[in-house]
Amino acid sequence: MPLPSIQPRLPHAEPMHPADPDSLFAMAVGSVNAACEVMNTAPFVKSILSQPKNELIVNFPVMLDDGSYRLFKGYRIQHNNILGPYKGGVRYHPDVSLDDVKALAVWMTMKCALMRLPFGGAKGGVSVDAKVLSPTELMRLTRRFTTALGQNIGPDFDIPAPDVGTNSQIMDWMMDTYLNTQSNGARQAMQHVVTGKSLTCGGSEGREKATGQGICFVLLELLSQFGLTPEKLRFSLLGFGNVGSYAATILEDCGAKLVAVLDQSGAIVCNDGIKAHDLAAYAANHGGVRGYRAGGAKEIDHHGFYATPVDVFIPAALERMVDEHVAGSLNCRIVAEGGNGPVTPQGASVLARRNIALLPAILCNAGGVTVSYLEWVQNKAGVHWGADRVDDELRHIMVAAASRVSAVSRQYGVDLATAAFGAAVEHIAASYKQRGIFP
Ligand code: NAD
């Protein structure tokens, strides 16, 4: 009797949970799978990369300032560590979910591999609106979350960093909590358990601007392929937080012109250029770009923002914001992903059809994890480098990665986005081939 046919399960589907077609994790794994096809990667490597190694969910109570208690849910996803300790940010946001954190962890694996950093990929988060908590509540939440993670993080095992909703203060609290809960006598030498710390607590020069700086290094390296120069470059930004505002001011310092910005507060445009440094100061004081009028800037609606003609559009807000409709309205030559996963697969297809180049997040926004790596190296060596040294190291790593992506794109005849994942997967597959699978 013939055996019943077994439906192959999609790699992102969980037992009892059918795959969600809008899943961010499915989107992340889809990019990895496409790259594996192009690079002819061994099937076992593709299969390993289709799921995280470890998925940790913790529920923990925190006392609020009024004496009441609230239960929070936190996540730490460790996707892959073939190249080194797990590495990835911690996000505090009301929309944090298991699926999204898994996707972000996949992208961290790819990012570290593409940059050739000795790190694997992880991500964490707590489902919370940090803005409604007081500083003392935020501190208790952070300390309790860190304690709940316990020995699942460590300076040579899994190293958290800031992401949306977290900052150097939260990293300092995480480090302090971790050190205070170690029995090991060497605990004071473990400050590299987290990166993105304040300078006072072992942070690196250049970490705060690193992601924006990295976007700039990548663009400077690749612009000539499109016949563009930084001096004549016109760009727009979706999101004007840490990544967006630093990208804007650094690109402006290179001669480029910021033409339009959309953030959570509203959208502004100015054909003659918006002074990015001035806007950054304004947004910090007013909670966003809305209402900025200097130099003739005026308000526009979302459609007008996306349709504004520019050379480069930089989405630097949250995930999935550039769908097929937004991609269809864009009037640019390059989309440089400043945030993680801003372009949906449908959006990417529209961009490809319209001949708009997509520079993926694993290349463009890898400046943050790269300076995190430099912080980790400095902490381990007990040294502190100057800002110029950090910038030089960052430039070297980012430019090498951008050239790697161009080379794979030429060699395999694929777009730059596929090439970036291809260059990452190639490195991971080579390591698996050399080491084999234990036992
Ligand atoms: P942030 O919180 O500082 O800024 C987010 C920006 O997005 C804000 O300007 C906010 O107004 C805007 N925004 C949010 N929702 C919006 C909406 N619905 N419409 C329009 N604008 C909206 O965050 P960040 O640190 O700049 O991170 C942005 C992205 O970059 C995230 O995807 C993050 O994971 C990624 N990233 C950050 C770093 C880093 O070092 N900060 C490193 C790598 C990747």
Short mmCIF file of C-alpha atoms and ligand atoms in Angstrom, two decimals:
data_model
loop_
_atom_site.label_atom_id
_atom_site.label_comp_id
_atom_site.label_asym_id
_atom_site.label_seq_id
_atom_site.Cartn_x
_atom_site.Cartn_y
_atom_site.Cartn_z
CA MET A 1 0.00 0.00 0.00
CA PRO A 2 1.43 3.43 -0.90
CA LEU A 3 2.39 5.59 2.03
CA PRO A 4 0.13 8.60 2.59
CA SER A 5 1.70 11.74 1.20
CA ILE A 6 3.01 14.10 3.85
CA GLN A 7 2.52 17.80 3.24
CA PRO A 8 5.87 19.52 3.76
CA ARG A 9 5.52 22.07 6.55
CA LEU A 10 6.60 25.62 5.71
CA PRO A 11 9.77 26.35 7.65
CA HIS A 12 8.17 29.17 9.62
CA ALA A 13 5.00 27.21 10.51
CA GLU A 14 4.73 25.90 14.06
CA PRO A 15 2.92 22.68 15.00
CA MET A 16 -0.79 23.51 15.44
CA HIS A 17 -0.22 27.04 14.10
CA PRO A 18 -0.60 27.50 10.34
CA ALA A 19 1.83 29.92 8.72
CA ASP A 20 0.67 33.54 8.74
CA PRO A 21 1.17 34.98 5.24
CA ASP A 22 1.87 38.44 6.74
CA SER A 23 4.39 37.10 9.24
CA LEU A 24 7.57 39.16 9.54
CA PHE A 25 9.44 35.97 10.39
CA ALA A 26 8.21 34.36 7.16
CA MET A 27 9.44 37.45 5.33
CA ALA A 28 12.90 37.22 6.95
CA VAL A 29 13.22 33.48 6.32
CA GLY A 30 11.96 34.02 2.76
CA SER A 31 14.93 36.32 2.05
CA VAL A 32 17.34 33.76 3.53
CA ASN A 33 15.80 30.93 1.48
CA ALA A 34 15.99 32.94 -1.74
CA ALA A 35 19.67 33.63 -1.07
CA CYS A 36 20.32 29.95 -0.30
CA GLU A 37 18.86 29.05 -3.73
CA VAL A 38 21.11 31.55 -5.49
CA MET A 39 24.23 30.46 -3.61
CA ASN A 40 23.37 26.76 -3.93
CA THR A 41 23.69 26.43 -0.14
CA ALA A 42 23.65 22.95 1.40
CA PRO A 43 20.02 22.04 2.29
CA PHE A 44 20.92 21.33 5.94
CA VAL A 45 22.20 24.89 6.38
CA LYS A 46 19.03 26.30 4.84
CA SER A 47 17.01 24.12 7.19
CA ILE A 48 18.99 25.20 10.30
CA LEU A 49 18.56 28.88 9.39
CA SER A 50 14.80 28.45 8.98
CA GLN A 51 14.26 28.33 12.78
CA PRO A 52 15.88 30.00 15.81
CA LYS A 53 18.06 27.77 18.00
CA ASN A 54 16.43 28.97 21.22
CA GLU A 55 13.18 30.83 21.95
CA LEU A 56 12.79 32.15 25.48
CA ILE A 57 9.57 33.77 26.76
CA VAL A 58 9.45 35.16 30.30
CA ASN A 59 6.50 36.60 32.23
CA PHE A 60 7.56 38.73 35.16
CA PRO A 61 5.85 41.06 37.66
CA VAL A 62 6.95 44.64 38.28
CA MET A 63 5.86 46.93 41.08
CA LEU A 64 4.56 50.26 39.77
CA ASP A 65 5.06 53.55 41.62
CA ASP A 66 1.52 53.44 43.09
CA GLY A 67 2.35 50.11 44.80
CA SER A 68 0.33 47.95 42.37
CA TYR A 69 1.88 45.15 40.31
CA ARG A 70 1.77 44.48 36.58
CA LEU A 71 2.80 41.36 34.70
CA PHE A 72 4.98 41.88 31.61
CA LYS A 73 5.91 39.49 28.83
CA GLY A 74 9.51 39.48 27.56
CA TYR A 75 11.29 37.60 24.79
CA ARG A 76 14.83 36.59 23.91
CA ILE A 77 15.27 34.77 20.63
CA GLN A 78 18.68 33.26 19.84
CA HIS A 79 18.64 32.49 16.14
CA ASN A 80 22.11 31.24 15.31
CA ASN A 81 25.59 31.22 16.88
CA ILE A 82 27.81 29.38 14.41
CA LEU A 83 29.94 32.52 13.96
CA GLY A 84 30.17 33.56 17.62
CA PRO A 85 28.10 34.66 20.64
CA TYR A 86 24.49 35.66 19.98
CA LYS A 87 24.12 39.42 19.50
CA GLY A 88 21.07 41.64 19.17
CA GLY A 89 19.03 44.47 20.56
CA VAL A 90 16.25 44.66 23.12
CA ARG A 91 13.08 46.47 22.08
CA TYR A 92 10.51 48.04 24.42
CA HIS A 93 7.33 48.58 22.39
CA PRO A 94 3.64 47.70 22.82
CA ASP A 95 3.65 45.72 19.54
CA VAL A 96 6.57 43.43 20.45
CA SER A 97 5.53 39.87 19.52
CA LEU A 98 7.20 36.49 19.26
CA ASP A 99 6.97 36.46 15.46
CA ASP A 100 8.53 39.91 15.05
CA VAL A 101 11.35 39.21 17.51
CA LYS A 102 12.14 35.97 15.67
CA ALA A 103 12.36 37.91 12.39
CA LEU A 104 14.61 40.54 13.93
CA ALA A 105 16.86 37.76 15.28
CA VAL A 106 17.19 36.24 11.77
CA TRP A 107 18.22 39.62 10.39
CA MET A 108 20.83 39.96 13.15
CA THR A 109 22.39 36.63 12.11
CA MET A 110 22.50 37.83 8.51
CA LYS A 111 23.81 41.28 9.43
CA CYS A 112 26.69 39.98 11.57
CA ALA A 113 27.61 37.42 8.91
CA LEU A 114 27.57 39.99 6.12
CA MET A 115 29.78 42.34 8.19
CA ARG A 116 32.05 39.38 9.02
CA LEU A 117 31.69 40.09 12.75
CA PRO A 118 32.40 37.16 15.10
CA PHE A 119 28.77 37.16 16.30
CA GLY A 120 25.58 35.21 15.77
CA GLY A 121 22.11 36.71 15.79
CA ALA A 122 19.55 37.30 18.56
CA LYS A 123 16.86 39.78 19.51
CA GLY A 124 14.78 40.50 22.57
CA GLY A 125 11.99 42.67 23.72
CA VAL A 126 9.29 43.45 26.21
CA SER A 127 5.73 44.23 25.24
CA VAL A 128 5.39 47.61 26.95
CA ASP A 129 4.82 51.26 26.15
CA ALA A 130 7.94 52.60 27.86
CA LYS A 131 6.71 56.18 27.47
CA VAL A 132 3.97 55.70 30.06
CA LEU A 133 6.35 54.30 32.71
CA SER A 134 8.24 56.53 35.14
CA PRO A 135 12.07 56.25 35.21
CA THR A 136 11.91 54.18 38.41
CA GLU A 137 9.30 51.83 36.91
CA LEU A 138 11.45 51.48 33.80
CA MET A 139 14.46 50.67 35.96
CA ARG A 140 12.57 48.00 37.94
CA LEU A 141 11.19 46.51 34.71
CA THR A 142 14.68 46.37 33.17
CA ARG A 143 16.27 44.83 36.27
CA ARG A 144 13.51 42.25 36.60
CA PHE A 145 13.65 41.37 32.87
CA THR A 146 17.44 40.98 33.06
CA THR A 147 17.09 38.72 36.10
CA ALA A 148 14.44 36.65 34.31
CA LEU A 149 16.84 36.14 31.40
CA GLY A 150 19.40 34.86 33.94
CA GLN A 151 22.26 32.87 32.45
CA ASN A 152 20.63 32.96 29.02
CA ILE A 153 22.66 36.11 28.40
CA GLY A 154 26.38 36.53 29.07
CA PRO A 155 29.44 38.43 27.79
CA ASP A 156 30.62 35.52 25.67
CA PHE A 157 27.24 33.87 25.10
CA ASP A 158 24.51 36.40 24.25
CA ILE A 159 25.07 40.15 24.31
CA PRO A 160 22.03 42.50 24.24
CA ALA A 161 22.10 46.10 22.95
CA PRO A 162 19.60 48.97 22.53
CA ASP A 163 16.83 49.01 19.92
CA VAL A 164 13.54 50.88 19.56
CA GLY A 165 12.38 52.13 22.98
CA THR A 166 15.65 51.35 24.79
CA ASN A 167 18.80 53.42 25.23
CA SER A 168 22.17 53.60 26.98
CA GLN A 169 20.52 54.13 30.39
CA ILE A 170 18.61 50.86 30.02
CA MET A 171 21.80 49.08 28.91
CA ASP A 172 23.61 50.45 32.00
CA TRP A 173 20.84 49.02 34.23
CA MET A 174 21.00 45.67 32.40
CA MET A 175 24.77 45.50 32.87
CA ASP A 176 24.57 46.50 36.53
CA THR A 177 21.88 43.91 37.23
CA TYR A 178 23.78 41.16 35.45
CA LEU A 179 27.03 41.95 37.30
CA ASN A 180 25.27 42.05 40.67
CA THR A 181 23.72 38.64 40.14
CA GLN A 182 26.96 36.81 39.26
CA SER A 183 28.74 34.79 41.91
CA ASN A 184 31.88 34.65 39.81
CA GLY A 185 34.77 36.71 41.24
CA ALA A 186 35.54 38.03 37.75
CA ARG A 187 32.15 39.70 37.48
CA GLN A 188 33.53 43.25 37.38
CA ALA A 189 35.30 42.32 34.12
CA MET A 190 32.00 41.35 32.49
CA GLN A 191 30.74 44.78 31.47
CA HIS A 192 30.71 43.58 27.84
CA VAL A 193 27.56 41.57 28.69
CA VAL A 194 25.69 44.39 26.95
CA THR A 195 26.76 47.03 24.41
CA GLY A 196 25.34 50.47 23.71
CA LYS A 197 26.17 51.51 27.28
CA SER A 198 26.85 55.12 28.28
CA LEU A 199 30.45 56.32 27.98
CA THR A 200 30.63 56.43 31.79
CA CYS A 201 29.80 52.71 32.01
CA GLY A 202 32.11 51.40 29.28
CA GLY A 203 30.28 52.47 26.11
CA SER A 204 32.10 53.32 22.90
CA GLU A 205 32.56 56.67 21.25
CA GLY A 206 30.39 56.88 18.15
CA ARG A 207 27.78 54.29 19.24
CA GLU A 208 24.83 56.67 19.29
CA LYS A 209 25.32 57.88 15.72
CA ALA A 210 26.67 54.54 14.45
CA THR A 211 23.65 53.34 12.49
CA GLY A 212 23.15 56.68 10.72
CA GLN A 213 26.89 56.90 10.09
CA GLY A 214 26.88 53.40 8.61
CA ILE A 215 24.07 54.27 6.17
CA CYS A 216 26.18 57.19 5.01
CA PHE A 217 29.32 55.02 4.49
CA VAL A 218 27.31 52.48 2.45
CA LEU A 219 25.73 55.18 0.27
CA LEU A 220 29.06 56.90 -0.33
CA GLU A 221 30.50 53.56 -1.47
CA LEU A 222 27.63 52.60 -3.80
CA LEU A 223 26.30 55.93 -5.14
CA SER A 224 28.68 56.05 -8.11
CA GLN A 225 27.09 52.82 -9.47
CA PHE A 226 23.96 54.92 -9.96
CA GLY A 227 25.79 57.91 -11.43
CA LEU A 228 25.11 59.92 -8.25
CA THR A 229 27.38 62.01 -6.02
CA PRO A 230 26.82 63.01 -2.38
CA GLU A 231 27.03 66.72 -3.26
CA LYS A 232 24.06 66.51 -5.63
CA LEU A 233 22.10 63.94 -3.65
CA ARG A 234 18.51 64.68 -2.63
CA PHE A 235 16.96 62.37 -0.05
CA SER A 236 13.84 61.90 2.08
CA LEU A 237 13.36 60.12 5.39
CA LEU A 238 10.56 58.05 6.87
CA GLY A 239 11.31 58.19 10.62
CA PHE A 240 13.40 60.84 12.35
CA GLY A 241 14.49 59.06 15.54
CA ASN A 242 18.00 57.86 16.33
CA VAL A 243 18.68 56.30 12.92
CA GLY A 244 16.87 58.87 10.77
CA SER A 245 18.16 62.02 12.44
CA TYR A 246 21.82 60.90 12.45
CA ALA A 247 21.59 59.69 8.84
CA ALA A 248 20.16 63.09 7.89
CA THR A 249 22.76 65.23 9.67
CA ILE A 250 25.71 63.10 8.51
CA LEU A 251 24.50 63.06 4.89
CA GLU A 252 23.97 66.82 5.10
CA ASP A 253 27.58 67.18 6.30
CA CYS A 254 28.61 65.31 3.10
CA GLY A 255 26.74 67.87 0.98
CA ALA A 256 23.45 66.03 0.41
CA LYS A 257 20.06 67.76 0.70
CA LEU A 258 17.21 66.56 2.93
CA VAL A 259 13.98 67.32 1.05
CA ALA A 260 11.14 65.65 3.00
CA VAL A 261 10.55 63.90 6.34
CA LEU A 262 7.64 61.88 7.71
CA ASP A 263 7.54 60.78 11.33
CA GLN A 264 4.81 59.81 13.76
CA SER A 265 3.91 63.48 14.31
CA GLY A 266 3.46 64.45 10.64
CA ALA A 267 5.25 65.19 7.35
CA ILE A 268 7.17 68.21 6.04
CA VAL A 269 8.74 69.09 2.70
CA CYS A 270 11.02 71.81 1.32
CA ASN A 271 12.26 71.64 -2.25
CA ASP A 272 15.23 73.89 -1.44
CA GLY A 273 16.32 71.61 1.40
CA ILE A 274 15.60 71.25 5.13
CA LYS A 275 18.51 72.01 7.47
CA ALA A 276 18.92 68.58 9.09
CA HIS A 277 20.87 69.73 12.18
CA ASP A 278 18.28 72.42 12.87
CA LEU A 279 15.41 69.96 12.37
CA ALA A 280 17.05 67.45 14.73
CA ALA A 281 17.17 70.08 17.49
CA TYR A 282 13.55 71.07 16.74
CA ALA A 283 12.30 67.44 16.74
CA ALA A 284 14.05 66.73 20.06
CA ASN A 285 12.26 69.71 21.65
CA HIS A 286 8.85 69.23 20.03
CA GLY A 287 8.55 65.43 20.00
CA GLY A 288 8.65 65.26 16.19
CA VAL A 289 9.01 67.21 12.95
CA ARG A 290 5.45 68.52 12.81
CA GLY A 291 5.22 72.31 12.85
CA TYR A 292 8.78 72.90 11.55
CA ARG A 293 8.61 75.87 9.17
CA ALA A 294 12.18 77.24 8.95
CA GLY A 295 13.60 77.86 5.46
CA GLY A 296 10.18 77.57 3.82
CA ALA A 297 9.39 74.03 4.99
CA LYS A 298 5.69 73.23 4.79
CA GLU A 299 3.37 70.48 5.87
CA ILE A 300 2.33 67.77 3.38
CA ASP A 301 0.11 64.71 3.54
CA HIS A 302 1.46 61.16 3.46
CA HIS A 303 0.81 60.71 -0.25
CA GLY A 304 2.62 63.98 -1.05
CA PHE A 305 5.54 62.86 1.11
CA TYR A 306 6.00 59.52 -0.67
CA ALA A 307 5.58 61.12 -4.12
CA THR A 308 8.26 63.80 -3.47
CA PRO A 309 11.03 63.40 -6.11
CA VAL A 310 14.36 62.41 -4.52
CA ASP A 311 17.36 60.27 -5.41
CA VAL A 312 17.32 58.22 -2.20
CA PHE A 313 14.41 57.37 0.07
CA ILE A 314 15.45 56.12 3.54
CA PRO A 315 12.77 54.30 5.56
CA ALA A 316 14.07 54.51 9.16
CA ALA A 317 10.93 53.92 11.22
CA LEU A 318 9.33 50.55 11.91
CA GLU A 319 8.76 47.33 9.98
CA ARG A 320 6.44 46.74 7.00
CA MET A 321 5.78 50.43 6.26
CA VAL A 322 6.67 50.26 2.55
CA ASP A 323 4.01 47.98 1.08
CA GLU A 324 3.02 47.71 -2.59
CA HIS A 325 0.99 50.95 -2.43
CA VAL A 326 3.80 53.03 -0.90
CA ALA A 327 6.33 51.39 -3.26
CA GLY A 328 4.07 52.36 -6.16
CA SER A 329 4.01 56.05 -5.10
CA LEU A 330 7.74 56.49 -4.47
CA ASN A 331 9.59 58.83 -6.81
CA CYS A 332 13.23 57.83 -6.20
CA ARG A 333 16.06 55.74 -7.65
CA ILE A 334 17.25 54.02 -4.47
CA VAL A 335 15.52 52.81 -1.32
CA ALA A 336 18.12 52.48 1.46
CA GLU A 337 16.60 50.55 4.37
CA GLY A 338 17.59 52.39 7.56
CA GLY A 339 15.11 50.49 9.74
CA ASN A 340 14.68 46.73 9.92
CA GLY A 341 12.32 45.11 7.41
CA PRO A 342 10.56 48.29 6.26
CA VAL A 343 9.83 46.95 2.76
CA THR A 344 7.35 44.07 2.46
CA PRO A 345 7.95 41.34 -0.16
CA GLN A 346 5.06 42.83 -2.20
CA GLY A 347 6.65 46.28 -1.87
CA ALA A 348 10.01 44.85 -2.99
CA SER A 349 8.38 43.32 -6.11
CA VAL A 350 6.89 46.70 -7.04
CA LEU A 351 10.28 48.41 -6.53
CA ALA A 352 11.98 45.80 -8.74
CA ARG A 353 9.33 46.23 -11.45
CA ARG A 354 9.83 50.00 -11.31
CA ASN A 355 13.61 49.58 -11.51
CA ILE A 356 14.17 51.19 -8.09
CA ALA A 357 17.23 49.70 -6.35
CA LEU A 358 16.76 48.31 -2.84
CA LEU A 359 19.71 48.47 -0.43
CA PRO A 360 18.74 46.07 2.35
CA ALA A 361 18.80 46.72 6.08
CA ILE A 362 21.33 43.97 6.77
CA LEU A 363 23.82 46.15 4.88
CA CYS A 364 22.55 49.71 5.42
CA ASN A 365 21.81 49.67 9.15
CA ALA A 366 24.64 47.36 10.27
CA GLY A 367 26.62 50.34 11.62
CA GLY A 368 24.92 49.93 15.01
CA VAL A 369 25.94 46.33 15.58
CA THR A 370 29.38 47.05 14.14
CA VAL A 371 30.13 49.75 16.72
CA SER A 372 28.59 47.44 19.34
CA TYR A 373 31.21 44.91 18.29
CA LEU A 374 33.92 47.60 18.62
CA GLU A 375 32.60 48.39 22.14
CA TRP A 376 32.77 44.70 23.05
CA VAL A 377 36.35 44.48 21.74
CA GLN A 378 37.37 47.60 23.73
CA ASN A 379 35.73 46.27 26.93
CA LYS A 380 37.44 42.89 26.57
CA ALA A 381 40.81 44.57 26.06
CA GLY A 382 40.22 47.16 28.80
CA VAL A 383 40.86 50.08 26.43
CA HIS A 384 38.93 53.10 25.19
CA TRP A 385 39.41 54.29 21.61
CA GLY A 386 38.93 57.84 20.38
CA ALA A 387 36.05 58.80 18.07
CA ASP A 388 38.30 58.90 14.98
CA ARG A 389 39.57 55.37 15.56
CA VAL A 390 36.00 54.08 15.96
CA ASP A 391 34.90 55.89 12.77
CA ASP A 392 37.85 54.47 10.82
CA GLU A 393 37.13 50.91 11.95
CA LEU A 394 33.44 51.34 11.15
CA ARG A 395 34.18 52.76 7.68
CA HIS A 396 36.57 49.91 6.92
CA ILE A 397 34.01 47.22 7.88
CA MET A 398 31.03 48.90 6.15
CA VAL A 399 32.91 49.63 2.91
CA ALA A 400 34.24 46.05 2.77
CA ALA A 401 30.67 44.73 3.23
CA ALA A 402 29.28 47.05 0.54
CA SER A 403 31.97 45.87 -1.92
CA ARG A 404 31.23 42.26 -0.97
CA VAL A 405 27.57 42.80 -1.84
CA SER A 406 28.46 44.42 -5.19
CA ALA A 407 30.79 41.52 -6.03
CA VAL A 408 28.13 38.86 -5.29
CA SER A 409 25.56 40.88 -7.26
CA ARG A 410 27.87 40.92 -10.31
CA GLN A 411 28.99 37.31 -9.96
CA TYR A 412 25.51 35.80 -9.60
CA GLY A 413 23.58 38.38 -11.63
CA VAL A 414 21.20 39.18 -8.75
CA ASP A 415 19.95 42.45 -7.25
CA LEU A 416 21.81 44.04 -4.35
CA ALA A 417 19.25 42.88 -1.74
CA THR A 418 19.55 39.22 -2.73
CA ALA A 419 23.32 39.63 -3.00
CA ALA A 420 23.55 40.93 0.59
CA PHE A 421 21.75 37.86 1.95
CA GLY A 422 23.83 35.70 -0.41
CA ALA A 423 27.11 37.10 0.93
CA ALA A 424 25.90 36.46 4.50
CA VAL A 425 24.68 32.92 3.85
CA GLU A 426 27.88 32.04 1.99
CA HIS A 427 29.95 32.87 5.09
CA ILE A 428 27.68 30.93 7.45
CA ALA A 429 27.58 27.90 5.11
CA ALA A 430 31.40 27.89 4.87
CA SER A 431 31.62 27.75 8.66
CA TYR A 432 29.14 24.85 8.89
CA LYS A 433 31.01 23.01 6.15
CA GLN A 434 34.30 23.37 8.00
CA ARG A 435 32.97 22.55 11.48
CA GLY A 436 30.31 19.98 10.62
CA ILE A 437 27.35 19.24 12.87
CA PHE A 438 28.01 17.99 16.41
CA PRO A 439 28.33 15.11 17.30
P1 NAD B 1 13.43 55.59 17.25
O1 NAD B 1 12.36 55.14 18.16
O2 NAD B 1 14.50 56.48 17.74
O3 NAD B 1 12.76 56.33 15.97
C1 NAD B 1 11.66 55.80 15.27
C2 NAD B 1 11.12 56.86 14.33
O4 NAD B 1 10.06 56.29 13.57
C3 NAD B 1 10.53 58.08 15.06
O5 NAD B 1 10.87 59.26 14.34
C4 NAD B 1 9.02 57.85 14.96
O6 NAD B 1 8.28 59.05 14.95
C5 NAD B 1 8.94 57.14 13.61
N1 NAD B 1 7.71 56.36 13.48
C6 NAD B 1 7.25 55.37 14.29
N2 NAD B 1 6.06 54.94 13.86
C7 NAD B 1 5.76 55.68 12.76
C8 NAD B 1 4.66 55.72 11.88
N3 NAD B 1 3.61 54.90 12.02
N4 NAD B 1 4.70 56.60 10.84
C9 NAD B 1 5.74 57.44 10.67
N5 NAD B 1 6.81 57.44 11.49
C10 NAD B 1 6.81 56.57 12.51
O7 NAD B 1 14.02 54.24 16.60
P2 NAD B 1 15.44 54.04 15.92
O8 NAD B 1 16.42 53.59 16.94
O9 NAD B 1 15.75 55.20 15.06
O10 NAD B 1 15.15 52.74 15.02
C11 NAD B 1 14.43 52.82 13.81
C12 NAD B 1 14.57 51.50 13.07
O11 NAD B 1 15.95 51.21 12.87
C13 NAD B 1 14.01 50.27 13.78
O12 NAD B 1 13.54 49.36 12.80
C14 NAD B 1 15.23 49.67 14.48
O13 NAD B 1 15.08 48.28 14.72
C15 NAD B 1 16.26 49.93 13.40
N6 NAD B 1 17.64 49.93 13.89
C16 NAD B 1 18.03 50.78 14.88
C17 NAD B 1 19.36 50.78 15.28
C18 NAD B 1 19.87 51.76 16.30
O14 NAD B 1 21.10 51.77 16.52
N7 NAD B 1 19.04 52.59 16.88
C19 NAD B 1 20.27 49.88 14.70
C20 NAD B 1 19.84 49.04 13.70
C21 NAD B 1 18.51 49.07 13.30
#
